[in-house]
XYZ file of C-alpha atoms in Angstrom:
696
model
C -52.523 -67.671 51.263
C -52.469 -67.530 54.957
C -53.792 -70.457 57.183
C -54.721 -70.348 60.962
C -52.996 -73.155 62.902
C -55.162 -74.897 65.639
C -54.115 -74.496 69.303
C -52.344 -77.514 70.788
C -53.826 -79.272 73.891
C -52.850 -77.574 77.120
C -52.041 -74.300 75.548
C -53.902 -71.223 76.627
C -56.038 -69.581 74.003
C -56.088 -65.813 74.114
C -59.167 -63.921 73.112
C -60.464 -60.443 73.441
C -57.826 -59.295 75.814
C -56.358 -55.843 75.582
C -53.621 -55.640 73.027
C -54.825 -58.876 71.282
C -52.668 -61.786 70.500
C -49.360 -61.346 68.721
C -50.575 -63.629 65.950
C -53.658 -61.538 65.348
C -51.596 -58.376 65.219
C -49.287 -59.987 62.734
C -52.163 -61.062 60.533
C -53.755 -57.633 60.706
C -50.519 -55.931 59.648
C -49.932 -58.387 56.861
C -53.553 -58.044 55.590
C -53.340 -54.337 54.895
C -51.467 -54.756 51.590
C -54.115 -57.220 50.532
C -56.834 -54.665 51.111
C -54.897 -52.011 49.231
C -54.186 -54.445 46.420
C -57.842 -55.318 46.300
C -58.837 -51.708 46.148
C -56.300 -51.078 43.369
C -57.631 -54.075 41.540
C -61.131 -52.689 41.741
C -59.904 -49.341 40.456
C -58.109 -51.030 37.571
C -61.176 -53.065 36.731
C -63.296 -49.919 36.844
C -60.788 -48.073 34.641
C -60.797 -50.950 32.198
C -64.591 -50.874 32.096
C -64.551 -47.082 31.560
C -61.875 -47.415 28.853
C -63.840 -50.144 27.134
C -66.963 -48.023 27.247
C -65.028 -45.036 25.889
C -63.457 -47.216 23.212
C -66.852 -48.593 22.280
C -68.275 -45.083 22.150
C -65.332 -43.995 20.013
C -65.958 -46.873 17.673
C -69.596 -45.895 17.465
C -68.597 -42.237 16.883
C -66.067 -43.267 14.240
C -68.747 -45.305 12.552
C -71.118 -42.386 12.906
C -68.650 -40.061 11.100
C -68.246 -42.289 8.065
C -70.498 -42.319 5.053
C -70.019 -43.834 1.591
C -66.183 -43.806 1.437
C -65.957 -40.448 3.282
C -64.322 -40.039 6.699
C -65.062 -36.904 8.723
C -63.001 -35.675 11.650
C -62.805 -32.416 13.539
C -60.141 -31.001 11.207
C -61.543 -31.988 7.804
C -62.591 -34.934 5.693
C -61.162 -37.355 3.158
C -62.734 -39.408 0.395
C -61.278 -42.793 -0.527
C -61.776 -45.151 -3.417
C -62.938 -48.738 -3.000
C -59.319 -49.867 -2.540
C -58.837 -47.425 0.346
C -56.562 -44.924 -1.446
C -57.227 -41.234 -0.722
C -58.780 -39.457 -3.719
C -59.701 -36.145 -2.134
C -58.930 -34.360 1.115
C -60.177 -31.101 2.551
C -58.880 -29.448 5.733
C -60.919 -27.012 7.849
C -58.613 -24.009 8.323
C -60.926 -21.514 10.024
C -62.237 -23.771 12.799
C -62.643 -27.323 14.060
C -65.815 -29.299 14.554
C -67.136 -30.243 17.978
C -67.702 -33.912 17.218
C -70.017 -34.286 20.212
C -72.458 -32.019 18.371
C -72.447 -34.250 15.287
C -75.086 -36.758 14.279
C -75.889 -38.994 11.364
C -79.232 -39.512 9.717
C -79.398 -41.755 6.676
C -77.030 -40.226 4.091
C -76.250 -36.995 5.983
C -73.667 -36.096 8.612
C -74.416 -32.856 10.440
C -72.848 -30.820 13.255
C -74.099 -27.793 15.171
C -70.999 -26.562 17.013
C -67.412 -25.644 16.202
C -64.672 -24.283 18.427
C -65.917 -20.767 17.574
C -69.621 -21.228 18.216
C -72.843 -22.283 16.539
C -72.691 -23.456 12.956
C -74.814 -25.211 10.379
C -72.560 -27.931 8.981
C -73.452 -30.955 6.929
C -72.096 -33.408 4.385
C -74.749 -35.145 2.342
C -73.954 -38.134 0.155
C -75.696 -38.219 -3.203
C -75.201 -41.327 -5.317
C -76.386 -40.185 -8.713
C -75.519 -43.304 -10.658
C -73.229 -46.281 -10.329
C -70.200 -44.402 -11.647
C -70.706 -41.027 -9.886
C -70.729 -40.277 -6.172
C -71.206 -36.688 -4.978
C -70.911 -35.042 -1.569
C -72.739 -31.811 -0.771
C -70.751 -29.860 1.825
C -71.893 -26.787 3.713
C -70.333 -24.830 6.589
C -72.399 -21.824 7.613
C -71.415 -19.648 10.537
C -74.281 -18.605 12.812
C -72.278 -16.440 15.244
C -68.861 -15.698 13.730
C -68.821 -13.093 10.930
C -65.163 -13.370 9.967
C -64.621 -16.138 7.397
C -64.923 -19.814 6.610
C -61.921 -21.411 4.959
C -61.244 -24.934 3.720
C -58.004 -26.065 2.075
C -58.088 -28.653 -0.712
C -54.948 -30.785 -1.039
C -53.538 -31.691 -4.421
C -52.969 -35.337 -3.403
C -50.351 -35.823 -6.151
C -52.943 -35.306 -8.884
C -53.138 -32.732 -11.676
C -55.790 -30.010 -11.514
C -57.437 -27.943 -14.237
C -60.045 -25.174 -14.503
C -60.811 -22.096 -12.419
C -59.943 -19.058 -14.496
C -58.152 -17.524 -17.410
C -54.882 -16.047 -16.080
C -52.075 -13.912 -17.482
C -49.508 -16.661 -17.019
C -51.432 -19.775 -17.982
C -50.256 -23.304 -17.299
C -51.830 -26.683 -18.032
C -52.215 -28.315 -15.555
C -52.420 -25.588 -12.890
C -49.131 -24.784 -11.153
C -49.240 -23.593 -7.554
C -46.521 -20.973 -7.194
C -45.786 -19.128 -3.964
C -48.120 -18.306 -1.108
C -51.269 -16.310 -1.888
C -53.852 -15.171 0.630
C -57.444 -15.681 -0.584
C -58.515 -12.954 -3.014
C -62.014 -12.222 -4.400
C -62.689 -14.696 -7.200
C -64.201 -12.196 -9.619
C -63.707 -11.368 -13.289
C -60.745 -9.054 -13.842
C -58.663 -7.555 -16.636
C -55.479 -9.642 -16.456
C -53.795 -7.578 -19.119
C -53.635 -4.594 -16.777
C -53.402 -6.621 -13.543
C -51.421 -9.760 -14.240
C -51.827 -11.276 -10.794
C -55.630 -11.188 -10.920
C -58.111 -13.821 -12.058
C -59.151 -13.369 -15.672
C -62.226 -12.225 -17.512
C -63.459 -15.777 -18.079
C -63.856 -17.824 -14.928
C -66.060 -20.395 -13.225
C -65.995 -21.864 -9.723
C -65.044 -25.276 -11.038
C -61.955 -27.478 -10.838
C -61.229 -30.951 -12.176
C -58.452 -33.386 -11.287
C -56.685 -36.258 -12.989
C -57.932 -38.689 -10.319
C -61.511 -38.233 -11.577
C -62.520 -35.735 -8.882
C -64.331 -32.455 -9.508
C -65.394 -29.623 -7.220
C -67.976 -26.901 -7.872
C -68.334 -23.991 -5.440
C -71.948 -22.853 -5.009
C -73.036 -19.604 -6.637
C -74.244 -18.122 -3.338
C -70.792 -18.237 -1.698
C -68.845 -14.958 -1.245
C -65.927 -16.831 -2.747
C -62.226 -16.019 -2.377
C -59.375 -18.172 -3.671
C -55.810 -18.498 -2.423
C -53.111 -21.155 -2.504
C -50.011 -22.483 -0.814
C -47.075 -23.959 -2.690
C -45.586 -25.156 0.599
C -48.713 -27.066 1.620
C -49.739 -27.891 -1.970
C -53.268 -26.683 -1.357
C -55.909 -24.458 -2.887
C -57.551 -22.305 -0.227
C -61.312 -21.828 -0.574
C -62.633 -19.012 1.592
C -66.032 -17.415 2.170
C -66.164 -13.939 3.679
C -67.963 -10.600 3.510
C -65.489 -8.534 5.500
C -63.022 -6.576 3.353
C -64.678 -7.999 0.260
C -66.708 -6.808 -2.755
C -69.303 -9.525 -2.051
C -72.474 -8.534 -0.227
C -74.999 -10.662 1.678
C -78.525 -10.843 0.256
C -80.705 -7.970 1.388
C -82.166 -8.496 4.827
C -79.738 -11.264 5.782
C -76.872 -11.005 8.302
C -73.313 -11.150 6.976
C -72.587 -14.644 8.262
C -70.290 -16.347 5.745
C -71.213 -19.675 4.211
C -68.895 -21.993 2.278
C -70.776 -24.641 0.330
C -69.712 -26.820 -2.544
C -70.147 -30.181 -4.185
C -67.389 -32.762 -4.615
C -68.021 -35.478 -7.201
C -66.003 -38.626 -7.851
C -66.235 -40.571 -11.105
C -64.682 -43.559 -12.818
C -62.374 -41.412 -15.004
C -61.614 -37.751 -15.589
C -63.447 -37.487 -18.929
C -66.694 -39.006 -17.691
C -66.790 -36.981 -14.462
C -66.201 -33.782 -16.450
C -69.011 -34.686 -18.845
C -71.302 -35.209 -15.847
C -70.344 -31.878 -14.220
C -70.827 -29.899 -17.440
C -74.261 -31.374 -18.038
C -75.240 -30.763 -14.427
C -73.860 -27.284 -13.737
C -73.116 -25.310 -16.918
C -75.652 -23.751 -19.268
C -75.044 -24.714 -22.884
C -75.172 -22.574 -26.037
C -78.537 -22.507 -27.738
C -77.142 -22.093 -31.247
C -73.903 -22.146 -33.232
C -72.546 -18.754 -34.385
C -72.049 -17.943 -38.058
C -70.315 -20.790 -39.958
C -68.485 -18.148 -42.004
C -66.514 -17.036 -38.944
C -65.417 -20.624 -38.337
C -64.370 -20.979 -41.984
C -62.819 -17.657 -42.982
C -60.517 -15.327 -41.056
C -61.696 -12.267 -39.193
C -59.583 -9.148 -39.939
C -59.218 -6.484 -37.222
C -57.788 -2.981 -37.485
C -56.477 -2.966 -33.921
C -52.927 -4.356 -33.891
C -52.183 -2.764 -37.270
C -53.545 0.762 -36.730
C -54.424 1.002 -33.001
C -56.406 4.221 -32.384
C -55.028 5.907 -35.522
C -57.517 4.111 -37.767
C -59.308 6.238 -40.381
C -61.744 5.754 -43.233
C -58.880 5.765 -45.734
C -56.894 3.153 -43.774
C -59.890 0.862 -43.392
C -60.684 0.946 -47.118
C -57.030 0.295 -47.963
C -56.945 -2.625 -45.491
C -59.975 -4.191 -47.194
C -58.462 -3.640 -50.627
C -55.190 -5.289 -49.590
C -57.030 -8.355 -48.246
C -58.606 -8.856 -51.653
C -55.453 -7.992 -53.605
C -53.426 -10.641 -51.763
C -56.027 -13.324 -52.346
C -57.395 -13.786 -48.821
C -60.965 -14.451 -47.758
C -62.705 -12.558 -44.948
C -65.617 -13.464 -42.700
C -65.859 -9.835 -41.625
C -63.800 -6.719 -41.007
C -63.595 -5.508 -37.438
C -63.276 -1.742 -36.997
C -61.722 -1.370 -33.570
C -60.990 1.464 -31.149
C -61.425 5.184 -31.917
C -63.850 5.491 -34.764
C -65.872 7.893 -32.572
C -64.821 11.387 -31.483
C -65.165 10.569 -27.766
C -65.576 7.389 -25.767
C -69.237 6.744 -25.066
C -70.573 8.023 -28.370
C -72.170 5.923 -31.066
C -71.469 7.677 -34.328
C -68.424 8.201 -36.477
C -65.893 10.953 -35.955
C -66.427 13.166 -39.041
C -62.761 14.160 -39.060
C -61.528 10.561 -39.370
C -64.551 9.155 -41.234
C -65.880 12.011 -43.402
C -68.249 9.745 -45.369
C -69.088 6.774 -43.162
C -72.215 5.880 -45.153
C -70.270 5.862 -48.421
C -67.521 3.808 -46.796
C -69.961 1.107 -45.710
C -71.574 1.083 -49.147
C -68.172 0.613 -50.813
C -67.258 -2.224 -48.432
C -70.561 -4.000 -49.075
C -70.012 -3.724 -52.830
C -66.594 -5.344 -52.356
C -68.133 -8.198 -50.369
C -67.107 -7.145 -46.846
C -69.238 -7.232 -43.728
C -68.151 -4.951 -40.878
C -68.366 -5.235 -37.093
C -67.639 -2.412 -34.655
C -65.849 -2.183 -31.314
C -67.982 -1.276 -28.302
C -67.601 -1.064 -24.516
C -69.624 -0.215 -21.354
C -67.965 3.153 -20.535
C -68.999 6.760 -21.183
C -66.181 9.219 -20.511
C -66.963 12.427 -18.675
C -66.095 14.536 -21.767
C -68.586 12.703 -23.995
C -71.860 14.382 -24.904
C -73.597 11.224 -23.679
C -72.228 11.547 -20.149
C -74.782 14.162 -19.156
C -77.548 12.191 -20.855
C -76.677 9.072 -18.861
C -76.492 11.040 -15.601
C -79.896 12.596 -16.229
C -81.469 9.245 -17.081
C -79.790 7.452 -14.150
C -78.034 4.903 -16.374
C -74.728 4.630 -14.509
C -73.489 2.402 -11.725
C -73.663 4.647 -8.677
C -71.791 5.368 -5.482
C -72.978 3.394 -2.415
C -75.433 6.140 -1.438
C -77.129 5.732 -4.818
C -77.235 9.489 -5.352
C -74.227 10.133 -7.595
C -72.722 8.225 -10.529
C -69.506 6.434 -9.645
C -66.526 7.493 -11.760
C -64.190 4.711 -12.868
C -60.782 4.688 -14.527
C -60.250 2.431 -17.533
C -57.527 2.204 -20.182
C -58.994 5.070 -22.232
C -59.743 7.580 -19.506
C -62.249 8.335 -16.741
C -66.006 8.108 -16.929
C -69.108 6.276 -15.837
C -69.928 2.627 -16.426
C -73.423 1.658 -17.541
C -75.558 -0.259 -15.054
C -76.659 -3.336 -16.979
C -78.936 -4.435 -14.130
C -81.061 -1.393 -15.070
C -83.543 -2.163 -17.887
C -83.427 1.484 -19.015
C -79.627 1.386 -19.358
C -79.835 -1.884 -21.279
C -82.465 -0.470 -23.616
C -80.549 2.793 -24.147
C -77.297 0.965 -24.961
C -78.995 -1.633 -27.161
C -80.910 1.010 -29.098
C -77.678 2.751 -30.068
C -76.171 -0.503 -31.307
C -79.332 -1.229 -33.284
C -79.116 2.277 -34.769
C -75.594 1.575 -36.024
C -76.781 -1.713 -37.470
C -79.789 -0.244 -39.277
C -78.205 3.036 -40.413
C -74.872 1.716 -41.678
C -75.488 -1.996 -42.105
C -73.104 -2.970 -39.307
C -73.145 -6.754 -39.011
C -72.162 -7.160 -35.341
C -69.993 -5.910 -32.469
C -66.840 -6.669 -30.533
C -67.897 -6.268 -26.897
C -64.739 -5.210 -25.068
C -64.170 -5.058 -21.295
C -67.003 -6.174 -18.997
C -64.814 -7.347 -16.111
C -66.146 -6.666 -12.637
C -62.727 -5.263 -11.675
C -63.771 -2.066 -13.500
C -66.565 -1.523 -10.993
C -65.725 0.806 -8.104
C -64.674 -0.849 -4.852
C -67.913 0.414 -3.307
C -70.914 0.839 -5.587
C -74.648 0.393 -5.960
C -76.716 -0.862 -8.875
C -80.426 -0.770 -9.506
C -80.608 -4.503 -8.791
C -78.184 -5.158 -5.915
C -75.311 -7.484 -6.793
C -74.295 -9.976 -4.130
C -71.591 -11.249 -6.507
C -69.806 -8.564 -8.579
C -69.217 -11.008 -11.446
C -72.965 -11.006 -12.079
C -72.244 -7.655 -13.759
C -70.145 -9.584 -16.296
C -73.053 -11.881 -17.039
C -75.410 -8.920 -17.524
C -72.977 -7.229 -19.912
C -72.494 -10.341 -22.073
C -76.275 -10.579 -22.439
C -76.074 -7.422 -24.554
C -74.364 -9.519 -27.256
C -77.321 -11.903 -27.670
C -79.079 -9.986 -30.489
C -75.793 -9.908 -32.431
C -74.433 -13.333 -31.461
C -74.006 -14.644 -35.028
C -70.707 -12.752 -35.316
C -70.349 -11.059 -31.910
C -67.357 -11.573 -29.659
C -66.944 -11.021 -25.924
C -63.813 -11.272 -23.816
C -65.524 -12.083 -20.516
C -67.609 -14.958 -19.255
C -69.257 -15.944 -15.987
C -72.215 -18.324 -16.027
C -72.700 -17.176 -19.621
C -71.912 -20.251 -21.713
C -75.387 -19.944 -23.234
C -74.739 -16.511 -24.802
C -73.786 -18.431 -27.978
C -71.200 -16.017 -29.367
C -67.412 -16.137 -29.721
C -65.301 -15.905 -26.565
C -62.044 -14.074 -27.222
C -59.108 -14.734 -24.961
C -57.529 -11.585 -23.506
C -55.027 -9.584 -25.622
C -51.750 -11.409 -26.247
C -48.318 -9.812 -26.239
C -46.111 -10.515 -29.253
C -43.782 -12.816 -27.310
C -43.061 -16.558 -27.145
C -43.632 -17.337 -23.463
C -46.377 -18.390 -21.043
C -47.182 -14.837 -19.886
C -49.715 -13.761 -22.525
C -47.428 -15.125 -25.227
C -47.618 -17.857 -27.854
C -47.073 -20.659 -25.319
C -50.054 -19.444 -23.284
C -52.596 -19.949 -26.071
C -53.088 -23.731 -25.821
C -53.298 -23.737 -21.967
C -55.761 -20.809 -22.077
C -57.982 -22.323 -24.772
C -57.997 -25.694 -22.963
C -58.859 -23.982 -19.658
C -61.811 -21.939 -20.921
C -63.012 -24.974 -22.899
C -63.083 -26.987 -19.667
C -65.097 -24.098 -18.193
C -67.711 -24.531 -20.913
C -66.764 -21.799 -23.431
C -66.282 -23.645 -26.712
C -66.556 -21.044 -29.477
C -63.065 -19.691 -28.899
C -61.425 -16.793 -30.702
C -57.709 -17.013 -29.826
C -56.952 -13.296 -30.380
C -54.862 -11.818 -33.181
C -52.176 -13.736 -35.040
C -48.786 -12.504 -33.876
C -50.214 -10.745 -30.834
C -51.074 -7.080 -30.453
C -47.613 -5.624 -31.202
C -47.688 -3.351 -28.169
C -44.574 -1.271 -27.526
C -42.164 -2.884 -25.042
C -44.146 -6.141 -25.260
C -43.052 -7.310 -28.693
C -40.267 -9.730 -29.602
C -38.167 -8.827 -32.626
C -38.855 -5.145 -33.272
C -36.173 -4.932 -35.961
C -35.350 -3.857 -39.500
C -37.417 -0.687 -39.497
C -40.599 -2.755 -39.571
C -42.450 -0.268 -37.378
C -42.843 -2.577 -34.419
C -43.827 -5.780 -36.213
C -43.706 -9.012 -34.232
C -40.776 -11.322 -34.901
C -41.224 -13.013 -38.291
C -40.718 -16.559 -37.013
C -43.054 -15.917 -34.089
C -45.705 -14.617 -36.486
C -45.459 -17.717 -38.696
C -45.676 -20.183 -35.784
C -48.605 -18.192 -34.354
C -50.356 -18.322 -37.715
C -49.913 -22.099 -37.949
C -51.358 -22.655 -34.468
C -54.317 -20.338 -35.146
C -55.191 -22.337 -38.282
C -56.120 -25.244 -35.988
C -58.213 -23.155 -33.600
C -62.019 -22.757 -34.008
C -61.555 -19.352 -35.668
C -58.674 -17.297 -37.093
C -58.108 -13.580 -36.573
C -55.606 -11.394 -38.442
C -54.623 -7.814 -37.792
C -50.920 -7.512 -38.592
C -51.244 -8.697 -42.219
C -48.941 -11.284 -43.828
C -47.938 -8.764 -46.523
C -46.327 -6.630 -43.830
C -43.481 -9.181 -44.046
C -42.628 -10.793 -47.377
C -43.787 -13.100 -50.164
C -42.950 -16.292 -48.262
C -45.057 -15.246 -45.267
C -47.952 -14.420 -47.614
C -47.695 -17.880 -49.191
C -47.565 -19.601 -45.786
C -50.604 -17.597 -44.671
C -52.524 -18.524 -47.814
C -51.624 -22.184 -47.310
C -52.853 -22.250 -43.731
C -56.028 -20.220 -44.214
C -56.956 -22.715 -46.947
C -56.047 -25.657 -44.688
C -58.197 -24.157 -41.941
C -61.179 -23.824 -44.265
C -60.877 -27.285 -45.861
C -59.600 -29.492 -43.006
C -60.228 -27.791 -39.663
C -63.468 -25.807 -40.077
C -65.646 -28.764 -41.227
C -64.582 -30.789 -38.171
C -64.998 -27.797 -35.855
C -68.490 -27.060 -37.169
C -69.495 -30.683 -36.664
C -68.268 -30.540 -33.066
C -69.895 -27.107 -32.549
C -73.254 -28.674 -33.345
C -72.632 -31.342 -30.710
C -71.800 -28.677 -28.105
C -75.464 -27.644 -28.021
C -76.463 -30.977 -26.518
C -73.306 -32.214 -24.785
C -71.248 -29.159 -23.824
C -68.116 -31.189 -24.688
C -65.034 -29.194 -25.691
C -64.146 -28.669 -29.342
C -60.472 -28.217 -28.413
C -59.593 -31.094 -26.053
C -56.615 -32.133 -23.928
C -54.813 -35.370 -24.751
C -56.146 -37.013 -21.580
C -59.643 -36.800 -23.064
C -58.870 -40.017 -24.972
C -56.065 -41.302 -22.697
C -57.272 -40.934 -19.117
C -55.113 -43.789 -17.805
C -51.980 -42.265 -19.323
C -49.993 -40.197 -16.812
C -47.987 -38.465 -19.562
C -51.159 -37.151 -21.220
C -52.082 -35.172 -18.085
C -48.965 -33.003 -18.278
C -48.766 -32.085 -21.974
C -49.553 -28.419 -22.627
C -48.216 -27.972 -26.172
C -50.465 -30.445 -28.006
C -54.243 -30.718 -28.258
C -57.063 -32.578 -29.933
C -59.833 -31.345 -32.201
C -62.538 -33.810 -31.273
C -61.090 -37.255 -30.604
C -59.400 -37.888 -33.927
C -57.238 -34.912 -34.954
C -54.157 -34.201 -32.837
C -52.077 -31.051 -33.302
C -48.490 -30.432 -32.189
C -47.293 -26.914 -33.139
C -43.733 -25.643 -32.778
C -43.716 -23.058 -29.980
C -39.983 -22.458 -29.482
C -37.852 -19.939 -31.379
C -35.219 -21.281 -33.715
C -36.681 -24.798 -33.783
C -37.639 -26.868 -36.786
C -38.255 -30.015 -34.783
C -40.068 -30.965 -31.612
C -40.839 -33.929 -29.367
C -44.340 -35.290 -29.932
C -46.342 -37.610 -27.707
C -48.736 -40.051 -29.369
C -51.365 -41.637 -27.126
C -52.275 -45.277 -27.633
C -53.952 -46.019 -30.948
C -53.187 -45.916 -34.644
C -52.153 -42.497 -35.945
C -51.357 -41.167 -39.402
C -49.167 -38.075 -39.728
C -49.742 -35.211 -42.160
C -46.722 -36.637 -44.047
C -48.408 -40.013 -44.496
C -46.461 -41.895 -41.777
C -48.301 -44.545 -39.746
C -47.794 -45.187 -36.046
C -49.632 -48.004 -34.282
C -47.455 -48.954 -31.308
C -48.440 -46.116 -28.989
C -48.256 -44.655 -26.563
C -44.885 -43.355 -27.739
C -42.665 -40.303 -28.027
C -41.406 -39.100 -31.382
C -38.159 -37.386 -30.423
C -36.985 -34.417 -32.497
C -39.723 -34.898 -35.062
C -38.861 -32.594 -38.016
C -41.286 -29.698 -38.603
C -40.203 -27.102 -41.163
C -40.967 -23.415 -40.724
C -43.903 -23.661 -43.122
C -45.366 -26.739 -41.389
C -47.316 -27.743 -38.317
C -47.349 -31.340 -37.149
C -50.777 -32.951 -37.009
C -51.991 -36.539 -36.869
C -55.312 -38.206 -37.581
C -56.560 -41.204 -35.647
C -57.031 -44.250 -37.865
C -59.945 -46.609 -37.271
C -58.792 -50.067 -36.177
C -59.589 -52.883 -38.601
C -61.976 -55.481 -37.229
């Protein structure tokens, strides 16, 4: 600090003279840095005030963008548990939010702008009960017509659900990089990279999180192995989805994320909330006794003589039969509804003979009418076909048996015409039911029109499965979309006669578990031994005319005995006496041990929707090992099955969840969870364990 020294007596004091005093000049020069420093200080203080205000505003904005354990930012959102660990994370891939456009009102966060323009975005928190918290999410474009895409991270959890696939794993495996494809029902036998004939927009994770995509979304699914994400996309461009009539093609991605206390309870909640349930249980006889199909044995060469011999052999070898299924090519042309007189010269007499011998018969049917059928012209004249986009001409489609039209099941006249022909077969011949084949939306033309416009092509699948309702006691379908309430058997797609995960023996448990999680509980696991297709059959040896490998057939038979229903086509007597005896043993075991438990659980499905065939984590949701096991399953909570699924093996490793278990050999285990390494299982055995009630 500077101080002015007083003038001494006698000294002259200078003031106001030109040039000023030297002292004053010195002080003026030395004061300039002080002024500058002061100005800088003011600037720094102002900057600090601005920073504090910005920081305070940021804190307020951060608080604004939080709601009930969810944090929103411009690039996505995360959901945490009470301890702060991340349970669920979703990234916005197609755009970022303008956070300045966001606001919060009670339990809803909403934003009106993204980096691409106006949007309608919100996340609404819905606390349904103490153990379930749900978040409704919606991103609707109001200017951009391209797409909306969000990417869900795996977060080191295991995920289940979605769709039947050709190569089925449990839990889901993300393999490679896949751009989002239309999530519609498809024939995965002919297109093995597609989504299957049974699918729902629902996924479930081991960390008790579930996600359900809304029905109105033009939904496409992709994935990234590198990023470990599922890619959820909404778009109308280059897509079979169409916007509702009169509405612009602005895409909307909306879904609900729900968090529960454990994976079993959150799945129970989602099923009760979002899936329709069956209204009745199909015929108990189909659960108890095997169904016998002509398909794998005779393919399209089936005749009246062969069918009668097949029935006679079933009886001669001491097997029971819920019903015979007469498959493909009993008609002269595809799209007709009466018997080919060359192959079935006395169809009425044939049915009478079968009834006398105690057999009921179902017939194969499909939605196609080939152009060379006499019914093609009838359907054109009546306007029964799916049409080209103009609506003027029927759209021709290619399917595995030729080229023709596909009936428009949104048209009441087409439904009535088709149904009346099925009813005619039932009344004239005493047909008991039908095998409804095909029905996937992938058989629709890329561009088409229907009487009732379809915004989602998979709605066609739902309309087709409705045709099975009058025959649901013994009917089977191979497709499903929002059709859990049809109340008939759901058959998994044709299996190849191989061991592996691609439509082979190992794929059966993952597929049955997947469609059970999707709400389809009355499962028919296709034909024992597979379909014996040429070039897709293991062990075509010994002049057996393309029979599946003997060991494969036996292991397949044993697994099928613990499924809700059994289906033969390749008969046990095509092999040898030992195979016949093993088949008799397991059909009896199915009827006496498995079917009573399955029927009890089937009755519960009507009210709960809970699976009949359950994963191990259903009773062990804190057990990490249980989430990864794909070769064992539960029937209810108290019967665990561990089949041998490897060639050349008469032992396998078995995982026992916590609890007291009794093996089929009478052994007791009560120190679980535990592994039984190399547990012996002979060729004529399947390992199964019953849960033993704890003593009080």
